[in-house]
Amino acid sequence: MNNLALRENLKKSKSIFSQNAIYFVLIALIAGIAIKDPNFLSINILRDILLQNSTKAIIALGAAFILITGGTDLSSGRLVGLSAVISASMLQASDYPRLFFPNLPELPLFVPIVLAILVGLAVGLMNGWIVSRFNVPPFIATLGTMVIVYGLNSLYFDMKPNESQPIGGLRSDFGHLGTGYIGPSGPYSIPYIVIIAVAVAVLVWIIFNKTRLGKNMYAIGGNIQAAVVSGINVKRNLIYIYSIAGALYGLAGVLEAARTGGATNNYGNMYELDAIAACVVGGVSTSGGIGTVPGVMAGVLIFGVINYGLTFIGVSPYWQLIIKGLIIVAAVAFDIRKYVAKK
């Protein structure tokens, strides 16, 4: 009986570790860096990590929608760049010497922001329509969209009188959205951008867990044929899902422009790979049908800790790339192993 009880306890322990491995990895990373330099555990460092990774969290949440359906979205990074350029080009201070639109009157803050988000939504809708209507593999469909969006953004960015000059001189109210905060000045203040990211995460959690769209999303990713048989309108749901993801990329682009105080057509380059990596490390299955919001957020934090923490203790950027690559490969291998075991 003792041996049986021991085996049961070991089985439960393995199950707990398997289901929560991402959080153990995150704790181990923080502990390892803190041992090297205890100053890493300061509130100020935590605030900086959250501030720098809030937009990446929003992008990763958008990518999670697509991955859970069994697809991949490569257009997210370029959509971030497009929305950043659109919002920044319309929200420059009137006394800035190089205005993108010299004759544009000062617009209410929400107008360019909403426009940029709608552009992201429109591109996402197009992705969903191509994937669902023509059965084009999401990898190929979004690869094509990625190239098209970058081309359109570059043409827009190259318009006279700007002619591919970095967009700067943003209005103070727009910049405040990316750098402002609630509370007293200092490490205990809470940046607006972090609050927005948390609000988006809560909204996405509700969609994933409390709505019909969320249930349909998991069903499509788990077994698309069974979803069709059960009466789910797969085409319509895919269009909704890709549209929401596009809107999230648009929002992230706006916030990135506000946080950095400018924009170029190269904003968002390779962000799509960071988002996919964060999702996979956070437990979103590459086979579809599995993924949680807390897992995605933990995945984003892991890469945030790697980027910030290893730089903080003086680790070479090249070693950082190697460590990130090993974590991604290990996460995918672990995911595939769980999938095979279930079969």
Short mmCIF file of C-alpha atoms in Angstrom, two decimals:
data_model
loop_
_atom_site.label_atom_id
_atom_site.label_comp_id
_atom_site.label_asym_id
_atom_site.label_seq_id
_atom_site.Cartn_x
_atom_site.Cartn_y
_atom_site.Cartn_z
CA MET A 1 0.00 0.00 0.00
CA ASN A 2 2.89 2.34 0.81
CA ASN A 3 4.46 1.75 -2.62
CA LEU A 4 1.10 2.30 -4.29
CA ALA A 5 0.55 5.54 -2.38
CA LEU A 6 4.08 6.66 -3.25
CA ARG A 7 3.50 6.02 -6.95
CA GLU A 8 0.21 7.94 -6.80
CA ASN A 9 1.92 10.86 -5.10
CA LEU A 10 4.70 10.86 -7.69
CA LYS A 11 2.13 10.77 -10.47
CA LYS A 12 0.27 13.72 -8.96
CA SER A 13 3.52 15.65 -8.52
CA LYS A 14 4.48 15.06 -12.15
CA SER A 15 1.04 16.17 -13.25
CA ILE A 16 1.25 19.37 -11.18
CA PHE A 17 4.71 20.14 -12.55
CA SER A 18 3.60 19.39 -16.11
CA GLN A 19 0.61 21.70 -15.86
CA ASN A 20 2.53 24.50 -14.17
CA ALA A 21 6.02 24.11 -15.64
CA ILE A 22 5.92 27.59 -17.16
CA TYR A 23 5.56 29.21 -13.73
CA PHE A 24 8.39 27.13 -12.27
CA VAL A 25 10.63 28.22 -15.15
CA LEU A 26 9.72 31.87 -14.57
CA ILE A 27 10.46 31.60 -10.83
CA ALA A 28 13.75 29.80 -11.55
CA LEU A 29 14.83 32.53 -13.99
CA ILE A 30 14.06 35.32 -11.53
CA ALA A 31 15.78 33.45 -8.69
CA GLY A 32 18.88 32.74 -10.78
CA ILE A 33 19.28 36.37 -11.84
CA ALA A 34 18.56 37.59 -8.29
CA ILE A 35 21.30 35.35 -6.90
CA LYS A 36 23.73 36.99 -9.30
CA ASP A 37 22.49 40.49 -8.48
CA PRO A 38 19.90 40.94 -5.68
CA ASN A 39 19.05 44.42 -6.98
CA PHE A 40 17.05 42.67 -9.71
CA LEU A 41 14.23 42.09 -7.19
CA SER A 42 13.54 45.80 -6.79
CA ILE A 43 10.10 47.20 -7.56
CA ASN A 44 11.64 49.59 -10.07
CA ILE A 45 13.00 46.69 -12.16
CA LEU A 46 9.63 44.93 -12.10
CA ARG A 47 7.94 48.13 -13.23
CA ASP A 48 10.39 48.52 -16.12
CA ILE A 49 9.88 44.91 -17.26
CA LEU A 50 6.10 45.30 -17.21
CA LEU A 51 6.30 48.64 -19.04
CA GLN A 52 8.54 47.29 -21.79
CA ASN A 53 6.51 44.14 -22.34
CA SER A 54 2.93 45.43 -22.15
CA THR A 55 2.58 45.90 -25.92
CA LYS A 56 4.20 42.51 -26.52
CA ALA A 57 1.63 40.95 -24.21
CA ILE A 58 -1.22 42.42 -26.27
CA ILE A 59 0.36 41.12 -29.49
CA ALA A 60 0.83 37.67 -27.95
CA LEU A 61 -2.81 37.59 -26.83
CA GLY A 62 -3.85 38.33 -30.41
CA ALA A 63 -1.55 35.60 -31.72
CA ALA A 64 -3.03 33.16 -29.18
CA PHE A 65 -6.46 33.46 -30.84
CA ILE A 66 -4.96 32.20 -34.10
CA LEU A 67 -2.75 29.51 -32.59
CA ILE A 68 -5.61 28.00 -30.60
CA THR A 69 -7.55 27.51 -33.85
CA GLY A 70 -4.58 25.59 -35.21
CA GLY A 71 -3.26 28.46 -37.35
CA THR A 72 -0.29 30.81 -37.36
CA ASP A 73 -0.31 34.58 -37.92
CA LEU A 74 2.86 36.06 -39.42
CA SER A 75 1.33 39.46 -40.17
CA SER A 76 1.13 40.73 -36.58
CA GLY A 77 4.50 42.49 -36.51
CA ARG A 78 3.91 44.44 -39.70
CA LEU A 79 0.40 45.34 -38.55
CA VAL A 80 1.93 46.79 -35.40
CA GLY A 81 4.20 48.90 -37.62
CA LEU A 82 1.35 50.08 -39.83
CA SER A 83 -0.88 51.12 -36.93
CA ALA A 84 2.07 52.84 -35.23
CA VAL A 85 2.83 54.90 -38.34
CA ILE A 86 -0.84 55.77 -38.97
CA SER A 87 -1.47 56.96 -35.41
CA ALA A 88 1.86 58.80 -35.09
CA SER A 89 1.48 60.56 -38.46
CA MET A 90 -1.80 62.11 -37.31
CA LEU A 91 -0.82 62.96 -33.76
CA GLN A 92 2.21 65.22 -34.16
CA ALA A 93 2.48 68.52 -32.30
CA SER A 94 1.50 71.45 -34.55
CA ASP A 95 4.82 73.25 -33.94
CA TYR A 96 6.97 70.28 -35.01
CA PRO A 97 9.11 71.32 -38.02
CA ARG A 98 8.60 68.12 -40.04
CA LEU A 99 4.89 67.41 -40.01
CA PHE A 100 3.64 64.34 -41.86
CA PHE A 101 0.43 66.21 -42.72
CA PRO A 102 1.25 69.95 -42.63
CA ASN A 103 -2.33 71.02 -43.28
CA LEU A 104 -4.06 68.52 -40.98
CA PRO A 105 -6.01 70.23 -38.16
CA GLU A 106 -5.51 68.95 -34.63
CA LEU A 107 -7.68 65.87 -34.25
CA PRO A 108 -9.24 64.53 -31.07
CA LEU A 109 -6.88 61.96 -29.57
CA PHE A 110 -9.26 59.04 -30.03
CA VAL A 111 -9.78 59.56 -33.80
CA PRO A 112 -6.33 58.41 -35.07
CA ILE A 113 -6.21 55.72 -32.38
CA VAL A 114 -9.56 54.25 -33.41
CA LEU A 115 -8.59 54.55 -37.10
CA ALA A 116 -5.34 52.62 -36.52
CA ILE A 117 -7.17 49.89 -34.61
CA LEU A 118 -9.81 49.64 -37.35
CA VAL A 119 -7.07 49.26 -39.96
CA GLY A 120 -5.68 46.36 -37.94
CA LEU A 121 -9.15 44.86 -37.64
CA ALA A 122 -9.69 45.19 -41.42
CA VAL A 123 -6.44 43.39 -42.23
CA GLY A 124 -7.31 40.68 -39.70
CA LEU A 125 -10.73 40.32 -41.30
CA MET A 126 -9.04 39.90 -44.68
CA ASN A 127 -6.77 37.21 -43.22
CA GLY A 128 -9.76 35.37 -41.81
CA TRP A 129 -11.67 35.65 -45.08
CA ILE A 130 -8.76 34.29 -47.13
CA VAL A 131 -8.17 31.40 -44.73
CA SER A 132 -11.84 30.45 -44.38
CA ARG A 133 -13.11 31.19 -47.89
CA PHE A 134 -10.25 29.76 -49.96
CA ASN A 135 -8.84 27.24 -47.45
CA VAL A 136 -5.40 28.81 -47.78
CA PRO A 137 -3.12 27.60 -44.97
CA PRO A 138 -2.87 30.37 -42.37
CA PHE A 139 0.93 30.35 -42.59
CA ILE A 140 0.81 31.18 -46.30
CA ALA A 141 -2.13 33.60 -46.09
CA THR A 142 -0.58 35.68 -43.32
CA LEU A 143 2.86 35.50 -44.91
CA GLY A 144 1.40 37.14 -48.00
CA THR A 145 -0.45 39.69 -45.88
CA MET A 146 2.74 40.45 -43.97
CA VAL A 147 4.54 41.38 -47.18
CA ILE A 148 1.59 43.39 -48.51
CA VAL A 149 1.15 45.35 -45.27
CA TYR A 150 4.85 46.19 -45.13
CA GLY A 151 4.73 47.41 -48.72
CA LEU A 152 1.66 49.56 -48.06
CA ASN A 153 3.17 50.95 -44.88
CA SER A 154 6.41 51.81 -46.70
CA LEU A 155 4.49 53.62 -49.45
CA TYR A 156 2.54 55.59 -46.85
CA PHE A 157 5.71 56.33 -44.89
CA ASP A 158 7.46 57.54 -48.05
CA MET A 159 4.72 60.03 -48.97
CA LYS A 160 5.72 63.66 -49.42
CA PRO A 161 6.70 65.66 -47.47
CA ASN A 162 7.81 62.93 -45.06
CA GLU A 163 9.78 60.83 -47.57
CA SER A 164 10.69 58.02 -45.18
CA GLN A 165 11.89 60.24 -42.32
CA PRO A 166 11.24 58.89 -38.79
CA ILE A 167 8.01 60.33 -37.41
CA GLY A 168 8.61 62.31 -34.22
CA GLY A 169 7.32 65.30 -32.30
CA LEU A 170 4.24 63.50 -31.02
CA ARG A 171 1.61 65.39 -29.07
CA SER A 172 2.00 65.35 -25.29
CA ASP A 173 -1.43 63.81 -24.73
CA PHE A 174 -0.53 60.91 -27.03
CA GLY A 175 2.88 60.44 -25.45
CA HIS A 176 1.27 60.52 -22.01
CA LEU A 177 -0.76 57.45 -23.00
CA GLY A 178 2.47 55.48 -23.38
CA THR A 179 4.55 56.97 -20.57
CA GLY A 180 2.00 58.33 -18.08
CA TYR A 181 1.08 56.59 -14.86
CA ILE A 182 -1.26 56.50 -11.90
CA GLY A 183 0.01 57.18 -8.41
CA PRO A 184 3.05 58.96 -7.00
CA SER A 185 6.11 59.43 -9.17
CA GLY A 186 8.62 56.63 -8.74
CA PRO A 187 8.74 52.83 -8.69
CA TYR A 188 5.31 52.46 -7.08
CA SER A 189 3.48 54.25 -9.90
CA ILE A 190 1.39 52.16 -12.28
CA PRO A 191 1.88 53.00 -16.00
CA TYR A 192 -1.25 53.47 -18.07
CA ILE A 193 0.11 51.07 -20.67
CA VAL A 194 0.35 48.29 -18.08
CA ILE A 195 -3.23 48.94 -16.96
CA ILE A 196 -4.38 48.73 -20.60
CA ALA A 197 -2.51 45.45 -21.10
CA VAL A 198 -4.09 43.96 -17.97
CA ALA A 199 -7.55 45.13 -19.09
CA VAL A 200 -7.00 43.52 -22.50
CA ALA A 201 -5.87 40.29 -20.81
CA VAL A 202 -9.03 40.22 -18.67
CA LEU A 203 -11.20 40.85 -21.74
CA VAL A 204 -9.46 38.10 -23.70
CA TRP A 205 -9.84 35.72 -20.73
CA ILE A 206 -13.58 36.40 -20.75
CA ILE A 207 -13.77 35.72 -24.50
CA PHE A 208 -11.77 32.50 -24.13
CA ASN A 209 -13.73 31.13 -21.19
CA LYS A 210 -17.17 32.72 -21.04
CA THR A 211 -18.35 33.22 -24.62
CA ARG A 212 -19.60 31.03 -27.42
CA LEU A 213 -16.86 32.36 -29.67
CA GLY A 214 -14.25 31.13 -27.21
CA LYS A 215 -15.79 27.68 -26.99
CA ASN A 216 -16.03 27.50 -30.78
CA MET A 217 -12.39 28.60 -31.07
CA TYR A 218 -11.19 25.72 -28.90
CA ALA A 219 -13.46 23.29 -30.75
CA ILE A 220 -12.09 24.37 -34.15
CA GLY A 221 -8.51 24.00 -32.94
CA GLY A 222 -9.18 20.68 -31.26
CA ASN A 223 -10.87 19.01 -34.24
CA ILE A 224 -12.18 21.10 -37.10
CA GLN A 225 -14.14 18.23 -38.64
CA ALA A 226 -15.93 17.53 -35.38
CA ALA A 227 -16.64 21.26 -35.06
CA VAL A 228 -18.31 21.28 -38.48
CA VAL A 229 -20.36 18.20 -37.64
CA SER A 230 -21.48 19.76 -34.35
CA GLY A 231 -22.96 22.71 -36.26
CA ILE A 232 -20.27 25.36 -35.69
CA ASN A 233 -20.00 27.88 -38.51
CA VAL A 234 -16.23 27.56 -38.86
CA LYS A 235 -15.83 30.19 -41.58
CA ARG A 236 -17.72 32.87 -39.69
CA ASN A 237 -15.90 32.12 -36.42
CA LEU A 238 -12.50 32.24 -38.11
CA ILE A 239 -13.30 35.67 -39.57
CA TYR A 240 -14.32 36.91 -36.10
CA ILE A 241 -11.18 35.47 -34.51
CA TYR A 242 -8.75 36.89 -37.08
CA SER A 243 -10.51 40.27 -36.89
CA ILE A 244 -10.14 40.44 -33.10
CA ALA A 245 -6.48 39.49 -33.40
CA GLY A 246 -5.95 42.24 -35.99
CA ALA A 247 -7.60 44.82 -33.73
CA LEU A 248 -5.28 43.81 -30.88
CA TYR A 249 -2.24 44.23 -33.13
CA GLY A 250 -3.55 47.66 -34.08
CA LEU A 251 -3.92 48.65 -30.43
CA ALA A 252 -0.42 47.38 -29.67
CA GLY A 253 1.01 49.47 -32.51
CA VAL A 254 -0.67 52.62 -31.20
CA LEU A 255 0.68 52.01 -27.70
CA GLU A 256 4.17 51.25 -29.01
CA ALA A 257 4.26 54.55 -30.89
CA ALA A 258 3.05 56.38 -27.77
CA ARG A 259 5.60 54.59 -25.54
CA THR A 260 8.61 55.23 -27.77
CA GLY A 261 7.59 58.72 -28.92
CA GLY A 262 7.75 58.04 -32.64
CA ALA A 263 7.37 55.51 -35.44
CA THR A 264 8.94 54.21 -38.64
CA ASN A 265 7.82 51.65 -41.20
CA ASN A 266 10.16 49.11 -39.57
CA TYR A 267 8.33 49.16 -36.25
CA GLY A 268 7.11 45.72 -35.25
CA ASN A 269 9.72 43.85 -37.29
CA MET A 270 9.98 40.26 -35.96
CA TYR A 271 7.41 40.92 -33.24
CA GLU A 272 5.33 38.12 -34.71
CA LEU A 273 8.02 35.57 -33.84
CA ASP A 274 8.32 36.90 -30.29
CA ALA A 275 4.54 36.66 -29.90
CA ILE A 276 4.36 33.10 -31.23
CA ALA A 277 7.32 32.08 -29.07
CA ALA A 278 5.72 33.57 -25.95
CA CYS A 279 2.47 31.72 -26.68
CA VAL A 280 4.20 28.38 -27.26
CA VAL A 281 6.36 28.73 -24.15
CA GLY A 282 3.20 29.74 -22.28
CA GLY A 283 1.48 26.45 -23.13
CA VAL A 284 -0.49 27.31 -26.28
CA SER A 285 -0.39 24.11 -28.29
CA THR A 286 1.07 24.23 -31.79
CA SER A 287 -1.55 21.62 -32.70
CA GLY A 288 -4.44 23.89 -31.69
CA GLY A 289 -7.19 23.59 -29.13
CA ILE A 290 -5.11 24.35 -26.04
CA GLY A 291 -4.04 27.64 -24.47
CA THR A 292 -4.75 29.98 -21.57
CA VAL A 293 -4.40 33.70 -20.96
CA PRO A 294 -2.29 33.29 -17.77
CA GLY A 295 0.03 30.98 -19.68
CA VAL A 296 0.49 33.51 -22.50
CA MET A 297 1.19 36.29 -20.01
CA ALA A 298 3.73 34.10 -18.23
CA GLY A 299 5.40 33.34 -21.57
CA VAL A 300 5.71 37.05 -22.29
CA LEU A 301 7.20 37.63 -18.84
CA ILE A 302 9.73 34.84 -19.32
CA PHE A 303 11.13 36.49 -22.43
CA GLY A 304 10.89 39.87 -20.73
CA VAL A 305 12.95 38.57 -17.81
CA ILE A 306 15.46 37.01 -20.22
CA ASN A 307 15.88 40.20 -22.25
CA TYR A 308 16.03 42.57 -19.29
CA GLY A 309 17.48 40.33 -16.60
CA LEU A 310 20.36 38.81 -18.54
CA THR A 311 21.33 42.24 -19.82
CA PHE A 312 21.09 43.49 -16.24
CA ILE A 313 23.70 40.97 -15.06
CA GLY A 314 25.91 41.50 -18.11
CA VAL A 315 25.21 38.35 -20.14
CA SER A 316 26.13 38.71 -23.81
CA PRO A 317 23.18 39.32 -26.19
CA TYR A 318 24.38 36.35 -28.23
CA TRP A 319 24.03 34.04 -25.24
CA GLN A 320 20.58 35.51 -24.66
CA LEU A 321 19.55 34.41 -28.17
CA ILE A 322 20.86 30.90 -27.51
CA ILE A 323 18.96 30.66 -24.22
CA LYS A 324 15.74 31.93 -25.84
CA GLY A 325 16.11 29.42 -28.67
CA LEU A 326 16.65 26.53 -26.27
CA ILE A 327 13.56 27.51 -24.26
CA ILE A 328 11.42 27.67 -27.43
CA VAL A 329 12.63 24.27 -28.69
CA ALA A 330 12.13 22.69 -25.27
CA ALA A 331 8.62 24.12 -25.01
CA VAL A 332 7.59 22.80 -28.43
CA ALA A 333 9.13 19.39 -27.72
CA PHE A 334 7.29 19.24 -24.40
CA ASP A 335 4.04 20.23 -26.12
CA ILE A 336 4.43 17.55 -28.81
CA ARG A 337 5.26 14.93 -26.19
CA LYS A 338 2.05 15.74 -24.28
CA TYR A 339 0.06 15.59 -27.54
CA VAL A 340 1.49 12.19 -28.50
CA ALA A 341 0.88 10.85 -24.99
CA LYS A 342 -2.79 11.83 -25.21
CA LYS A 343 -3.17 9.97 -28.51
#
